[in-house]
Short mmCIF file of C-alpha atoms in Angstrom, two decimals:
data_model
loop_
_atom_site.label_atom_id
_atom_site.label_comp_id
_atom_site.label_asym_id
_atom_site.label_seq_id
_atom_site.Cartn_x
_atom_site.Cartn_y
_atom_site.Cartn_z
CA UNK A 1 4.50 20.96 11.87
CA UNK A 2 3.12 24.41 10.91
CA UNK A 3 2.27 25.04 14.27
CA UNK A 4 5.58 23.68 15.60
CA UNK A 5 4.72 20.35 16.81
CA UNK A 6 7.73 17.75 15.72
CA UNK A 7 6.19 15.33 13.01
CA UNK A 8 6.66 11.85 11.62
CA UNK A 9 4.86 10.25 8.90
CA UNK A 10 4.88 6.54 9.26
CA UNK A 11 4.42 4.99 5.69
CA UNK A 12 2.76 2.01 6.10
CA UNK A 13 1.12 1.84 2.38
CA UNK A 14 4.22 0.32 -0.02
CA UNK A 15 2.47 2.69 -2.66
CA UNK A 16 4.64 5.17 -0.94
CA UNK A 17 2.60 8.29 -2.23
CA UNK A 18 2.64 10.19 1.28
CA UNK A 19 6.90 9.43 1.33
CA UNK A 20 7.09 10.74 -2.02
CA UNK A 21 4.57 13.28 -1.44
CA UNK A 22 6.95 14.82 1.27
CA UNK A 23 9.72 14.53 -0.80
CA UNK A 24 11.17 11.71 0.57
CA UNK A 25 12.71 8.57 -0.73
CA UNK A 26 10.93 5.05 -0.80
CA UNK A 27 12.49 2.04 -0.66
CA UNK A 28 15.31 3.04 2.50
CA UNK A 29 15.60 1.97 5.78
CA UNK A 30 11.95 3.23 7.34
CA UNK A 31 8.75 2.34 8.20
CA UNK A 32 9.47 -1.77 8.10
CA UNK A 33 12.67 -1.60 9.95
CA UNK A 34 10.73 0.42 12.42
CA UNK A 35 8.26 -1.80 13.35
CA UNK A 36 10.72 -4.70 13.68
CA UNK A 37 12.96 -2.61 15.81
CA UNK A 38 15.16 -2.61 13.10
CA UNK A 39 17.77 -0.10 12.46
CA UNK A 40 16.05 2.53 10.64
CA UNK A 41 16.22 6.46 9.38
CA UNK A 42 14.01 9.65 9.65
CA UNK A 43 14.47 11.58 6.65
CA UNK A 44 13.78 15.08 7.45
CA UNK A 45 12.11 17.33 5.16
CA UNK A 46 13.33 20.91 4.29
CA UNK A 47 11.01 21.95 7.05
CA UNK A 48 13.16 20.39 10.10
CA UNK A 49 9.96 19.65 11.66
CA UNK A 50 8.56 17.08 9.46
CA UNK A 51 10.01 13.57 9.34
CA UNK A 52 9.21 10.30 7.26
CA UNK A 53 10.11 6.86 7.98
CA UNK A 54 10.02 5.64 4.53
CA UNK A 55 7.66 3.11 2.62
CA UNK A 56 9.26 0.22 1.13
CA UNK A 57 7.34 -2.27 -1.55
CA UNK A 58 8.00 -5.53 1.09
CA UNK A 59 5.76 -3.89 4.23
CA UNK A 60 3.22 -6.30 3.43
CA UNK A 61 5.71 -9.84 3.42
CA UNK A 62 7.38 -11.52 5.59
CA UNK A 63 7.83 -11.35 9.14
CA UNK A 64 5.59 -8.58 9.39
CA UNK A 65 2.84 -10.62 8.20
CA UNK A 66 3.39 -12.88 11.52
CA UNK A 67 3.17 -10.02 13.91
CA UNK A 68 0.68 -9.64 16.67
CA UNK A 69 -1.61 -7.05 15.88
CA UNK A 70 -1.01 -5.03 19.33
CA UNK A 71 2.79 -5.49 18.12
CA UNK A 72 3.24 -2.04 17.22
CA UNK A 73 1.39 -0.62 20.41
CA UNK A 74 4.14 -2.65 22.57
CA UNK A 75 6.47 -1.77 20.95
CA UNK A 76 6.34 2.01 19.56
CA UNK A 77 8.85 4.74 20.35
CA UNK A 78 6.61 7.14 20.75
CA UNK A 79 9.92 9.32 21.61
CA UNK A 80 10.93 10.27 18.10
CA UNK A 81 8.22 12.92 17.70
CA UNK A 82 5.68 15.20 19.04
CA UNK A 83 3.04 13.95 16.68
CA UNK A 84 3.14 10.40 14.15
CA UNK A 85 0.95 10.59 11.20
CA UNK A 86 0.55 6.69 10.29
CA UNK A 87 -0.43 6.14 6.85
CA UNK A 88 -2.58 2.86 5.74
CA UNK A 89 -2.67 1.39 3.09
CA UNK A 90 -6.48 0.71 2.11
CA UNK A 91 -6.31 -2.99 1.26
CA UNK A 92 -3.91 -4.15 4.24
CA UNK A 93 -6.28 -5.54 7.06
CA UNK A 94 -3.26 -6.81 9.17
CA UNK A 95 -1.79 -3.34 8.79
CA UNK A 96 -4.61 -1.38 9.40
CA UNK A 97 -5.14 -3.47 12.70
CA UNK A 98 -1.63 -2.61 14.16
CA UNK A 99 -2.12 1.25 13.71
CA UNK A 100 -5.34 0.99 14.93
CA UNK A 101 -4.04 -0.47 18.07
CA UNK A 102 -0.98 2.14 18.63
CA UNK A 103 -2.66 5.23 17.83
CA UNK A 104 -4.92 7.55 19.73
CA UNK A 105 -6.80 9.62 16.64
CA UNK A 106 -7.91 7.79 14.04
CA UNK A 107 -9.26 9.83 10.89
CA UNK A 108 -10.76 7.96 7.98
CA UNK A 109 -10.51 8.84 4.82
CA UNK A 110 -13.20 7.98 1.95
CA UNK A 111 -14.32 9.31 -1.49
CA UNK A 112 -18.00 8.86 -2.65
CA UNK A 113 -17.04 5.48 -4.76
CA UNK A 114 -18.65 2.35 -3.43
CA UNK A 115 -15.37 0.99 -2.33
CA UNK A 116 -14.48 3.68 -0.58
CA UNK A 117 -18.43 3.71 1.50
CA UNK A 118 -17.49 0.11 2.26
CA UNK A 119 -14.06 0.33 3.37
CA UNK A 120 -15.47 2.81 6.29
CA UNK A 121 -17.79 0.11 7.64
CA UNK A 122 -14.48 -2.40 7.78
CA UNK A 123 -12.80 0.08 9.44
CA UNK A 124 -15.22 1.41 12.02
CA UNK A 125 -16.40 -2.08 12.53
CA UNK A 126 -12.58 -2.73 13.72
CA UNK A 127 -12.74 -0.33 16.00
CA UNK A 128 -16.35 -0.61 17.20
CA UNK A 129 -15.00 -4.24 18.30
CA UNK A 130 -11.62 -3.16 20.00
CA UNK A 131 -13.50 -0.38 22.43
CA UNK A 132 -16.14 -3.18 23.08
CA UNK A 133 -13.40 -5.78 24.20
CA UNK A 134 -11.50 -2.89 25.77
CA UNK A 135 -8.35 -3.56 23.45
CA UNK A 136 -5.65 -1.32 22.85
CA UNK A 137 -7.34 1.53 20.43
CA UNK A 138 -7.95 4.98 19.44
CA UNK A 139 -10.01 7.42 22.31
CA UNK A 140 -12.05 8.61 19.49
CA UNK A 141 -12.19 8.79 15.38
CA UNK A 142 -13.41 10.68 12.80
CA UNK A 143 -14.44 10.02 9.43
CA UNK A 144 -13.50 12.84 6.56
CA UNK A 145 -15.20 12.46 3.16
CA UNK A 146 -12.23 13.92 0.76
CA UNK A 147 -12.32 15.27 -2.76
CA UNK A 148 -15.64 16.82 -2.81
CA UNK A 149 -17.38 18.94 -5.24
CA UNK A 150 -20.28 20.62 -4.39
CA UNK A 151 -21.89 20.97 -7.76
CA UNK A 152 -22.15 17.33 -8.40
CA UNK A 153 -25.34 15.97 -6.97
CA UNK A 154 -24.18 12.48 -4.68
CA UNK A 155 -21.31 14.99 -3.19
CA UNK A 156 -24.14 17.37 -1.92
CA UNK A 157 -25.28 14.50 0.63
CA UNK A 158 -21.87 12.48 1.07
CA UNK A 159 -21.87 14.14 4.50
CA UNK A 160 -24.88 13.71 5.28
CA UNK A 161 -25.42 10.09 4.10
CA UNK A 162 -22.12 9.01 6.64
CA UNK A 163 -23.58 10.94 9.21
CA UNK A 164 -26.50 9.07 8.84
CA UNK A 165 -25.16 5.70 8.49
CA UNK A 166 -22.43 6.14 11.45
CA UNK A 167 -24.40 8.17 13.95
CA UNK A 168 -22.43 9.74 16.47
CA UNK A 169 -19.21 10.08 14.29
CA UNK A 170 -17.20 13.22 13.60
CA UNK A 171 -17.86 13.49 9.73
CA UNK A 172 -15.46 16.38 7.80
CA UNK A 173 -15.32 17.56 4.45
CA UNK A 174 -12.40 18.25 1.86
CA UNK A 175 -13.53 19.91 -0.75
CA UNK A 176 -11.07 19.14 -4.26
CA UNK A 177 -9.27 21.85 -4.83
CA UNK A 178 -6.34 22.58 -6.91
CA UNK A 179 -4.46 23.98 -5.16
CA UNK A 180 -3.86 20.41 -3.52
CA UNK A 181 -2.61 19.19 -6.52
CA UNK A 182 -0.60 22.16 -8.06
CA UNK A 183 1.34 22.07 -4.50
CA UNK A 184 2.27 18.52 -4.69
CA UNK A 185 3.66 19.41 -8.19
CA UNK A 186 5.77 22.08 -6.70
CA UNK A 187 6.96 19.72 -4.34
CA UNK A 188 5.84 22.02 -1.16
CA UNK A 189 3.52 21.39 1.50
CA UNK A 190 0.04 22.71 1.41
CA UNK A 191 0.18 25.12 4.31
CA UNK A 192 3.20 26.87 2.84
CA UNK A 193 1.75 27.15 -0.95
CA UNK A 194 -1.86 28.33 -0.12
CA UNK A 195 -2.35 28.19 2.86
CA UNK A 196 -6.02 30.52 2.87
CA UNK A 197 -7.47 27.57 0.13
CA UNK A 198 -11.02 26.23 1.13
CA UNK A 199 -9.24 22.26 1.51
CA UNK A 200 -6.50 23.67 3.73
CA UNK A 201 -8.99 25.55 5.76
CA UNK A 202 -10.92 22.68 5.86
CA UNK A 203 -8.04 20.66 6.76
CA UNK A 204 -7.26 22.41 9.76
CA UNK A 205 -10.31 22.28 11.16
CA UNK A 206 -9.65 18.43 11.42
CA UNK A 207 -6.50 19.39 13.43
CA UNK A 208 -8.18 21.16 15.59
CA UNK A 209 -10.81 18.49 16.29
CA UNK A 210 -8.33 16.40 17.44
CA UNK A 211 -5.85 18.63 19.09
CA UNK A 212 -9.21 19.25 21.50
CA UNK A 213 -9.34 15.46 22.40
#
């Protein structure tokens, strides 16, 4: 959006913290009436170029749960913006699957924890098995190892050790950093409240990864 590009976040994780994040309301007509070609809203942010369709705490019941995985590739407006930012939630496989289908970046996100390590190899292994069977799926991925701190000892190799266990994957880092948090407690978007931190910086560079692609 900072660079002008029109941009929806699809909320696919009923936690709803990207929605609220944004500044946006859970809970409306969004991200499930979406994929069931529903009558749905964009709620635009402040910025004019940033967009959510909503979360909602039933994404993960009913007729959703019956839908093809390739459903949402079929079936995607892809008209409604320049760019769509789908967020998954970490513990919906079926989920997961459909935006993994529909979208052509894929970045994952992980921590150091032990889930987080093994919810990579679900994921990649997903994908791994969609470009072998030549199914509907991302051109490339990436994997970005978030939160880190440099002066704690396993966060020194996190990159490294990904790198090592996914050869030939894009691995970024996000260092923590308040300023992440204190501009999600003024309710404003990272790039506009410091935009020269080290994680927006870092950030970026992911953007520009992908815009390359």
């Amino acid at each position: 959006a900072q660079k002008g590009l029109k941009s929806i976040l699809l909320d696919l994780d009923k936690q709803g913290n990207g929605t609220e994040a944004l500044g946006a309301y859970p809970d409306r007509p969004g991200a499930k009436e979406y994929i069931l070609k529903e009558q749905y809203k964009i709620q635009y942010m402040e910025d004019a170029n940033i967009g959510v369709l909503c979360s909602s705490m039933d994404l993960d019941g009913g007729r959703i749960t019956t839908l093809h995985p390739e459903h949402l590739h079929d079936t995607m407006d892809r008209s409604i913006a320049d760019l769509i930012v789908i967020d998954c939630p970490p513990t919906n496989l079926h989920l997961q699957r459909m935006a993994i289908a529909c979208s052509d970046i894929c970045v994952i996100p992980t921590d150091q924890s032990s889930y987080g390590l093994k919810a990579i190899s679900t994921v990649v292994g997903d994908l791994i098995v969609a470009k072998s069977k030549k199914r509907p799926c991302p051109k490339d991925w990436c994997i970005v190892a978030s939160k880190v701190n440099r002066s704690i000892g396993k966060h020194k190799t996190l990159k490294s050790d990904i790198e090592r266990t996914f050869p030939g994957v894009k691995v970024f880092e996000v260092s923590q950093d308040q300023s992440v948090c204190d501009a999600g407690d003024e309710g404003r978007g990272l790039f506009q409240y410091a935009p020269n931190c080290r994680a927006a910086k870092e950030i970026e560079s992911i953007f520009n990864w992908f815009s390359l692609l």
